[in-house]
PDB file of C-alpha atoms in Angstrom:
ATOM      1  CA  UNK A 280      30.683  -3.889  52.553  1.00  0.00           C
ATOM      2  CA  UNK A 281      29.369  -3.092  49.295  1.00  0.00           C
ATOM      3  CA  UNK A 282      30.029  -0.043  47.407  1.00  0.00           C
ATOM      4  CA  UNK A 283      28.331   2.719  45.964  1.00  0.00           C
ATOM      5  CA  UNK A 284      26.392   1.758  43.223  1.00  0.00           C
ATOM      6  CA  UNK A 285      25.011   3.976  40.019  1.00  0.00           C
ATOM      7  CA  UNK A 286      21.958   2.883  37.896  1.00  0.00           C
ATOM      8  CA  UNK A 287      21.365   2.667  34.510  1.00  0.00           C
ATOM      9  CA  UNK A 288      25.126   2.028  33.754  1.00  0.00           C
ATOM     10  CA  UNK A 289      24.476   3.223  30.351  1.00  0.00           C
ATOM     11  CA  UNK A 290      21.781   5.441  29.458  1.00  0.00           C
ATOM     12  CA  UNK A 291      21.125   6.781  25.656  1.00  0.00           C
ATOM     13  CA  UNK A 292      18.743   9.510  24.752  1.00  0.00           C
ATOM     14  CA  UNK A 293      17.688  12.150  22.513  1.00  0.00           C
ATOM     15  CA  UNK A 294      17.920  16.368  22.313  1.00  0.00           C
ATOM     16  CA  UNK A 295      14.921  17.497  24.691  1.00  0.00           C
ATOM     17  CA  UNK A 296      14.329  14.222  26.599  1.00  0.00           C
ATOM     18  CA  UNK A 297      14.988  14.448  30.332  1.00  0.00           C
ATOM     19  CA  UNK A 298      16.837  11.701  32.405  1.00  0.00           C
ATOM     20  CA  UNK A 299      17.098  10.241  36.004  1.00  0.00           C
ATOM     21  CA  UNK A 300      20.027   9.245  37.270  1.00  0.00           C
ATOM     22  CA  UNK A 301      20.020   7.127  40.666  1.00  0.00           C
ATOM     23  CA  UNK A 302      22.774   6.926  42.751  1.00  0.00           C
ATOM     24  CA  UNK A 303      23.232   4.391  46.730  1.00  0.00           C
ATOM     25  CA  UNK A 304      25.808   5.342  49.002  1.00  0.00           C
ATOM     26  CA  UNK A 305      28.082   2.898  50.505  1.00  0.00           C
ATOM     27  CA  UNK A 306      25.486   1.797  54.187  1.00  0.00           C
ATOM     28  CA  UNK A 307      26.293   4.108  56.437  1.00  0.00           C
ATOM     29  CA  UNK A 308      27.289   7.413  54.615  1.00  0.00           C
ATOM     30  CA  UNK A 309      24.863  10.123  54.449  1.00  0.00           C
ATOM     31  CA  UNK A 310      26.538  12.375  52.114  1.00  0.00           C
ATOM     32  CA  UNK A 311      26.344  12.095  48.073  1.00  0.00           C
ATOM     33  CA  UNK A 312      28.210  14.374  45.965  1.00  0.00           C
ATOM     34  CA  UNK A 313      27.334  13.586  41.759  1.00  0.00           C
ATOM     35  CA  UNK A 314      30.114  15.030  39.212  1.00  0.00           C
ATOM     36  CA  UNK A 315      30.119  15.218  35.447  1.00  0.00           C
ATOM     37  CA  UNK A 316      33.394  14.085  33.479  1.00  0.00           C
ATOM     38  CA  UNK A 317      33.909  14.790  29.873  1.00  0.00           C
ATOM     39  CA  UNK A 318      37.142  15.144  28.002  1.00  0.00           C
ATOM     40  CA  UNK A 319      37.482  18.531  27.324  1.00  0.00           C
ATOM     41  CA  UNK A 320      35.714  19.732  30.779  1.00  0.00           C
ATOM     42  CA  UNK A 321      37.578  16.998  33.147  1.00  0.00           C
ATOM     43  CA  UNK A 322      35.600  15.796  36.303  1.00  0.00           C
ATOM     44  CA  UNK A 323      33.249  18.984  37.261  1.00  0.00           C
ATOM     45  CA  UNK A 324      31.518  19.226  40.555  1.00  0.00           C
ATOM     46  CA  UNK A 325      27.602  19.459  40.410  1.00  0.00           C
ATOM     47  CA  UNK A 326      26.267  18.973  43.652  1.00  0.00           C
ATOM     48  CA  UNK A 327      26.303  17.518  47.115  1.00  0.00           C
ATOM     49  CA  UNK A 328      23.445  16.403  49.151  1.00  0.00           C
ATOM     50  CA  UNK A 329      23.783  15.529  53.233  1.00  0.00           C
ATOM     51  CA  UNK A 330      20.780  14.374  55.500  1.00  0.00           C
ATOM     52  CA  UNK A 331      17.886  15.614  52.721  1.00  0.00           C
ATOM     53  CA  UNK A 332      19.579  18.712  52.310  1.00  0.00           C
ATOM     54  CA  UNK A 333      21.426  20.210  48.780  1.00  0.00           C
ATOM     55  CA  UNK A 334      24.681  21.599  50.408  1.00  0.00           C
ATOM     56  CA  UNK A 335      27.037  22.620  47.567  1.00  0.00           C
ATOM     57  CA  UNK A 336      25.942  22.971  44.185  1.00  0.00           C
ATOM     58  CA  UNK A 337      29.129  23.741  41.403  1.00  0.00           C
ATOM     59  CA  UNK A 338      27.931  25.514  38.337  1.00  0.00           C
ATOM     60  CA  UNK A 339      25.342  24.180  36.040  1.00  0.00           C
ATOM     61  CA  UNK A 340      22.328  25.370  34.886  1.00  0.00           C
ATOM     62  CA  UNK A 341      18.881  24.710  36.205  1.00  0.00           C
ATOM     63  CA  UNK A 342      18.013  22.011  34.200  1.00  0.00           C
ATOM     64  CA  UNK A 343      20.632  19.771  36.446  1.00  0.00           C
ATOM     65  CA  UNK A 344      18.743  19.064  39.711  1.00  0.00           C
ATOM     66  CA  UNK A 345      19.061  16.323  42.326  1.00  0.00           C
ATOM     67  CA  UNK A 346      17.070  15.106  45.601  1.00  0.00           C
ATOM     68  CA  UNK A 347      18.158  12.922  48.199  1.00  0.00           C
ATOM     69  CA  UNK A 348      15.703  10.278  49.969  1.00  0.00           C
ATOM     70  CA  UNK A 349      15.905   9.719  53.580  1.00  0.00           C
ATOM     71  CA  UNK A 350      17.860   6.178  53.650  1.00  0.00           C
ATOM     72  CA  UNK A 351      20.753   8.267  51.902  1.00  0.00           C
ATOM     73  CA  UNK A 352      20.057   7.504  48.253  1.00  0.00           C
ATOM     74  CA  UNK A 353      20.108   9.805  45.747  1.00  0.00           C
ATOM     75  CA  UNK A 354      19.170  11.205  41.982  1.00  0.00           C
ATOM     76  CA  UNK A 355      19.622  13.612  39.535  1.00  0.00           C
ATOM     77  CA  UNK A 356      17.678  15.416  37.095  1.00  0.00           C
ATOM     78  CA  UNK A 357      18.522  16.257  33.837  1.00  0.00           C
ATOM     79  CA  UNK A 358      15.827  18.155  31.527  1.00  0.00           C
ATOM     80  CA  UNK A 359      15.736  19.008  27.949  1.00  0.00           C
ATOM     81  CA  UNK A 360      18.887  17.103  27.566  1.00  0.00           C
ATOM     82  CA  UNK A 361      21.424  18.823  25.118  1.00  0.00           C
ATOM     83  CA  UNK A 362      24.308  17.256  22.843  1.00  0.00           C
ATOM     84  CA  UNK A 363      26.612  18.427  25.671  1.00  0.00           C
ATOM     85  CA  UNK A 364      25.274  16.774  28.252  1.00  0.00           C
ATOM     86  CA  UNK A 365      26.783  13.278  27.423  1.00  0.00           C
ATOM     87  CA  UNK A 366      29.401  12.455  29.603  1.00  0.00           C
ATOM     88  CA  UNK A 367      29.885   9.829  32.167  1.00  0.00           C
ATOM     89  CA  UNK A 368      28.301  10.745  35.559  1.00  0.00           C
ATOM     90  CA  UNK A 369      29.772   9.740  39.053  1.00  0.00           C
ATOM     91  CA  UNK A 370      28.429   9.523  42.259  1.00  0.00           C
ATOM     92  CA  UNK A 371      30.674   9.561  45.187  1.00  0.00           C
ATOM     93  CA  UNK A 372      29.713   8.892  48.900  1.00  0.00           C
ATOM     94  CA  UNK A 373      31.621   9.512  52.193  1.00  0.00           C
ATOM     95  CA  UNK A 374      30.472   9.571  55.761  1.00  0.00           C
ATOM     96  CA  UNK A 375      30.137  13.188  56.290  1.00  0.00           C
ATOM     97  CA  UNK A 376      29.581  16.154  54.398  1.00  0.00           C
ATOM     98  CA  UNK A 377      32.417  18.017  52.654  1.00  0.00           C
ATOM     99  CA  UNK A 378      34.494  20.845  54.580  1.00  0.00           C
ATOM    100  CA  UNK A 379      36.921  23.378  53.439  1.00  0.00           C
ATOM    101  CA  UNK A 380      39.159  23.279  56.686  1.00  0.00           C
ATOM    102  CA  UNK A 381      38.243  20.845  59.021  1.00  0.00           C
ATOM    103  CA  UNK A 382      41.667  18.625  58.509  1.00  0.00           C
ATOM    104  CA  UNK A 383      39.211  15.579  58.884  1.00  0.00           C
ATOM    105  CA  UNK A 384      39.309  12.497  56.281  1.00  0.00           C
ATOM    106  CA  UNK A 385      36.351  13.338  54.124  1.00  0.00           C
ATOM    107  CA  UNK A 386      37.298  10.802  51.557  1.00  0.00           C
ATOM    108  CA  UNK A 387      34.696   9.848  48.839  1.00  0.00           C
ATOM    109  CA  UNK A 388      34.258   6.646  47.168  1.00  0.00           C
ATOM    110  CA  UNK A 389      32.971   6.622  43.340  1.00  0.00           C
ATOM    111  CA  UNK A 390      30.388   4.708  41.999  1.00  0.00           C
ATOM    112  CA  UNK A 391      30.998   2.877  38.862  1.00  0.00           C
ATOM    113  CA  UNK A 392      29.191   5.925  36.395  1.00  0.00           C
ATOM    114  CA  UNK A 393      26.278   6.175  34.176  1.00  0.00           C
ATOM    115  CA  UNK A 394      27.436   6.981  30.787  1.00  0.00           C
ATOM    116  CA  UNK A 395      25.245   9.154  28.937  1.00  0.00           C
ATOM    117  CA  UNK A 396      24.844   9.528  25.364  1.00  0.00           C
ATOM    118  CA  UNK A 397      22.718  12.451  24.141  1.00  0.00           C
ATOM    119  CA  UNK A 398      22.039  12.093  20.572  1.00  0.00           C
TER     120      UNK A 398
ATOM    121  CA  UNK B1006      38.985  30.191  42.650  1.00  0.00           C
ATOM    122  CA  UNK B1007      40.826  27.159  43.625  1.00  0.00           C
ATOM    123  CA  UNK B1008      42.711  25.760  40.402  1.00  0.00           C
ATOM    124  CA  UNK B1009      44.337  22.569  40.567  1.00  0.00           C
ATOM    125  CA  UNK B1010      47.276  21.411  37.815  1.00  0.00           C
ATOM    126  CA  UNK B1011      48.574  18.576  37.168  1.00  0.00           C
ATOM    127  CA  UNK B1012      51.667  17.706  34.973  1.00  0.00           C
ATOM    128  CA  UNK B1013      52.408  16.352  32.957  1.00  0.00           C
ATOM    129  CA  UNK B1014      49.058  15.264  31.562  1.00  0.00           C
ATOM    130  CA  UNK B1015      50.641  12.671  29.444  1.00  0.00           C
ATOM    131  CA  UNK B1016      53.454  10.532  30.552  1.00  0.00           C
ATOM    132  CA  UNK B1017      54.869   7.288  28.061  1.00  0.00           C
ATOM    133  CA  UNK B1018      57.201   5.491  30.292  1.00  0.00           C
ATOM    134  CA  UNK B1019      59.577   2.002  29.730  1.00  0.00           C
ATOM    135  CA  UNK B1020      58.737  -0.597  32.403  1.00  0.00           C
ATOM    136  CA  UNK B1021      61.085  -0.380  34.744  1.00  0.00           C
ATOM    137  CA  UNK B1022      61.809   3.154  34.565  1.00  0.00           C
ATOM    138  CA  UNK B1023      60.794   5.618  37.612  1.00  0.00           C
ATOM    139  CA  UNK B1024      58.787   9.063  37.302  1.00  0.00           C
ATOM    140  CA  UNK B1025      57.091  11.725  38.876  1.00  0.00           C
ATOM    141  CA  UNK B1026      53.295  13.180  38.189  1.00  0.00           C
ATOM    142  CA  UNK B1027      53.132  16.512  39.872  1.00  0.00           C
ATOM    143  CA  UNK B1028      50.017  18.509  41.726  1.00  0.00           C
ATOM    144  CA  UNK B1029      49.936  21.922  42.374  1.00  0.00           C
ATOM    145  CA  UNK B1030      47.037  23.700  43.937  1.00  0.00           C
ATOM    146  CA  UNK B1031      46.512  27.910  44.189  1.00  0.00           C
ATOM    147  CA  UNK B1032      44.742  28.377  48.107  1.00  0.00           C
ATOM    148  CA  UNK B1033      45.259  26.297  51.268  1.00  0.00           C
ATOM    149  CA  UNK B1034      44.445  23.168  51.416  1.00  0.00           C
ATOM    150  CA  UNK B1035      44.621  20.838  54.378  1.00  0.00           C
ATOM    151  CA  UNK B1036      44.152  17.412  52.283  1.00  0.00           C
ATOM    152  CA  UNK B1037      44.858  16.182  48.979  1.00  0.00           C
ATOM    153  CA  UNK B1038      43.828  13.296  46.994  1.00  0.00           C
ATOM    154  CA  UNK B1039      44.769  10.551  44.474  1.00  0.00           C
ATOM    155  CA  UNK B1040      42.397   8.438  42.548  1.00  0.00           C
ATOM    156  CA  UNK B1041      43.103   6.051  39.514  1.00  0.00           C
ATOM    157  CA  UNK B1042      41.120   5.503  36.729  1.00  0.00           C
ATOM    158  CA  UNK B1043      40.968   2.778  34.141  1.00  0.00           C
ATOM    159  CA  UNK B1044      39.407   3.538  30.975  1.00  0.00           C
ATOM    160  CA  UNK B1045      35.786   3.436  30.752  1.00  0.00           C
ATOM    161  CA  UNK B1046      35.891   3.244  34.811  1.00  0.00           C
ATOM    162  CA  UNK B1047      35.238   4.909  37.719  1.00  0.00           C
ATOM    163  CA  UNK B1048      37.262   6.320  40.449  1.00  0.00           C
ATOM    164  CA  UNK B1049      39.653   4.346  42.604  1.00  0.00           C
ATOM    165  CA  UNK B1050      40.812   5.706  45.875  1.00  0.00           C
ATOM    166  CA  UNK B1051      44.876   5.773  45.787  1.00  0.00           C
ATOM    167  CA  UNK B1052      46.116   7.818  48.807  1.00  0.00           C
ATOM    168  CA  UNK B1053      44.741  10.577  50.991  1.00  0.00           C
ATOM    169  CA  UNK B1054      47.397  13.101  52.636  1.00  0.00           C
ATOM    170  CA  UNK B1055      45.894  14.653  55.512  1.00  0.00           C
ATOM    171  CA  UNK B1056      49.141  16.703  56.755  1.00  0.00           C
ATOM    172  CA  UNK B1057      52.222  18.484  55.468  1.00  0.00           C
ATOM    173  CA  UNK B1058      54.656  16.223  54.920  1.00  0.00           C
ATOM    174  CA  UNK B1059      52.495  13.260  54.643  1.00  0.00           C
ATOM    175  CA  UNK B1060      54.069  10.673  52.778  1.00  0.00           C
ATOM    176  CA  UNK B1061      51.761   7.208  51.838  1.00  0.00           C
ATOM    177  CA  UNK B1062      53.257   3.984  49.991  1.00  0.00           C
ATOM    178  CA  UNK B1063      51.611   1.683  47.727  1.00  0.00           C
ATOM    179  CA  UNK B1064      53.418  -0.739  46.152  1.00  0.00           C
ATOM    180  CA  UNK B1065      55.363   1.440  43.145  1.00  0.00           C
ATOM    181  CA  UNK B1066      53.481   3.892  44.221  1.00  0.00           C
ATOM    182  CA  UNK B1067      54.684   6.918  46.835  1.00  0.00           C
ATOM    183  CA  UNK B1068      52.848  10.042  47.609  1.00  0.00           C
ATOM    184  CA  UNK B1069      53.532  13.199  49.189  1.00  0.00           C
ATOM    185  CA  UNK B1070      52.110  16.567  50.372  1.00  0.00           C
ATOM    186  CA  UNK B1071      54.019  19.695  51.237  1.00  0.00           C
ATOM    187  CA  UNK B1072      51.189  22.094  51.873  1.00  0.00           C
ATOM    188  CA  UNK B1073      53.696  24.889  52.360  1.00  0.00           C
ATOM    189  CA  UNK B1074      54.655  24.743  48.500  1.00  0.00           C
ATOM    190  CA  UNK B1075      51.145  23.878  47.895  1.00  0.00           C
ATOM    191  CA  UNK B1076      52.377  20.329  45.876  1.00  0.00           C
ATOM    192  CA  UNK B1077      52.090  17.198  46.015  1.00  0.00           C
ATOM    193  CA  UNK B1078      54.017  14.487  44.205  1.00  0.00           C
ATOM    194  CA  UNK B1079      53.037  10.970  42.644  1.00  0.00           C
ATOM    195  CA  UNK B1080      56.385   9.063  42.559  1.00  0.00           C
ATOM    196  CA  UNK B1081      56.463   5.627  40.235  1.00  0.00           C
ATOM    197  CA  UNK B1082      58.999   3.154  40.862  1.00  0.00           C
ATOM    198  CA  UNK B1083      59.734   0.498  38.285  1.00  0.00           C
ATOM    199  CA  UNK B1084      56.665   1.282  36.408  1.00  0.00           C
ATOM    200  CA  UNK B1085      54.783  -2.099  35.388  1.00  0.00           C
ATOM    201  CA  UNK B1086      52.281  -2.314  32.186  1.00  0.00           C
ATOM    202  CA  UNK B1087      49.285  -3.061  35.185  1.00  0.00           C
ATOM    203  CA  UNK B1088      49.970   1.058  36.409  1.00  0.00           C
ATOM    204  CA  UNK B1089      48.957   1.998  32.616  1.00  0.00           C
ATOM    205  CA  UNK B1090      46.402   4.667  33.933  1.00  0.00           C
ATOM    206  CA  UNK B1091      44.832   7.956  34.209  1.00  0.00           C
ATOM    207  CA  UNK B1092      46.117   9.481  37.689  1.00  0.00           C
ATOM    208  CA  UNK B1093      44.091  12.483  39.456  1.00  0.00           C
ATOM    209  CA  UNK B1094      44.695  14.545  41.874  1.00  0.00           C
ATOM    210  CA  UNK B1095      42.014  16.229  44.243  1.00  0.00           C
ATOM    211  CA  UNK B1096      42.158  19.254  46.096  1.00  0.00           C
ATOM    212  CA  UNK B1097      39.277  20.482  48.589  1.00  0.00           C
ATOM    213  CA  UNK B1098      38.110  24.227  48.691  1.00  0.00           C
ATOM    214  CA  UNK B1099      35.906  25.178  45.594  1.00  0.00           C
ATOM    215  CA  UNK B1100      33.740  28.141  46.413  1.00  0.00           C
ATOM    216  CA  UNK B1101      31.262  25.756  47.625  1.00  0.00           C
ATOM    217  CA  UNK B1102      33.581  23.794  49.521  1.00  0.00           C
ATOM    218  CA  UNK B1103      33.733  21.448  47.145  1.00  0.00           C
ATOM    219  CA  UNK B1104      36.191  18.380  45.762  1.00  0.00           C
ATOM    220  CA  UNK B1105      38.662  20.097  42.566  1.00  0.00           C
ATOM    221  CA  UNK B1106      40.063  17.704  40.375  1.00  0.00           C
ATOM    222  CA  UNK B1107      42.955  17.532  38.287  1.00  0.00           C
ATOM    223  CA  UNK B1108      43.163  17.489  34.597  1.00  0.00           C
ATOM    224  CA  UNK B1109      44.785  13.646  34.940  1.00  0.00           C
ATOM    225  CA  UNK B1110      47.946  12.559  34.215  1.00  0.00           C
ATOM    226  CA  UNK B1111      47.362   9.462  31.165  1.00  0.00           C
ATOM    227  CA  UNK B1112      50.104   7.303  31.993  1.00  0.00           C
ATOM    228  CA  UNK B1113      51.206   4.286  29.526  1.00  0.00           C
ATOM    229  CA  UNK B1114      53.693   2.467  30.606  1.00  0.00           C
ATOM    230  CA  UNK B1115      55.379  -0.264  27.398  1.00  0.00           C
ATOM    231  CA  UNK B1116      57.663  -3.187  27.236  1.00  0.00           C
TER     232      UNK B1116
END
């Protein structure tokens, strides 16, 4: 089965630029949840997307956005890219959408990154 | 606000030798996860402890999960050069219902 897979693997732009970010779920999950990691912030939620549908979003400002398409796939927006946004982004998939309590095996599986470089 | 710690958050260690990484979380939690990461790579699954008192082997590797003392423990056994990694832990239950990680745990294990 293949895994979840992230293109551009490495993406370089400048200050005020936007960027796309694509994202395919393992076949068969339906739920896509994108993170940020940087060294000083660690691996920060940004948002999770299940059947279509933005469930969770962590906190970022508007100029992160996302969509997902209906065979599962996903992408995210960045606009008027800053210095800080470089960082490596991850995708993760599972087969159903994130719960607080439901004692089920939600377990994601993370896509190999895009690495962004903001200069 | 769910906060997750790890610690230590840097670990040198002699092949050979044993250690813990510890994981403690501040709310309820009914799962807990561990992912490795090699440098300039993504996420690998490690163990997922659905239950108090959940403990998963690997290898060197042991986990555990006492959701009572809201911990759970990364136990290395004979450390090997190939564990020479950054460990996370992963809690469920941001505001959003989200996955919290973990600062990581950079473990380098020498000769």
């Amino acid at each position: 089965k293949a895994g979840v897979t992230q293109t551009p693997r490495y993406l370089i732009k400048t200050r005020g630029q936007q960027v796309t970010l694509s994202c395919s779920p393992i076949s068969g999950h339906r739920s896509v949840s994108w993170y940020q990691q940087t060294p000083g912030q660690g691996l920060q939620f940004l948002f999770e997307y299940f059947s279509e549908t933005q469930r969770n979003k962590g906190n970022f400002p508007g100029r992160f956005s996302g969509r997902q398409f209906s065979n599962s796939r996903s992408e995210m927006n960045v606009s008027t890219l800053e210095l800080g946004d470089s960082a490596l982004y991850l995708c993760a998939s599972s087969l159903r959408p994130t719960r607080v309590t439901s004692g089920r095996n939600d377990e994601q599986f993370f896509g190999p990154g895009t690495r962004l470089t903001v200069l | 606000e769910l906060k997750v710690e790890q610690n230590p958050l840097f670990l040198s260690m002699q092949e050979g030798k044993n250690y813990t990484i510890y994981c403690n979380y501040s709310t309820t939690s009914d799962r807990l996860y561990w992912y490795r990461q090699d440098p300039g790579k993504s996420l690998e699954s490690l163990f997922v402890l659905l239950s108090n008192g959940a403990v998963k082997q690997e290898g060197r590797l042991m986990a555990s999960l006492d959701t009572k003392a809201r911990l759970s423990t990364l136990h290395i056994t004979a450390a090997v050069h190939d564990l020479s990694a950054t460990y996370f832990c992963a809690v469920y239950g941001g505001s959003q219902g989200n996955l919290i990680f973990g600062k990581g745990t950079k473990l380098s294990v020498k000769p």
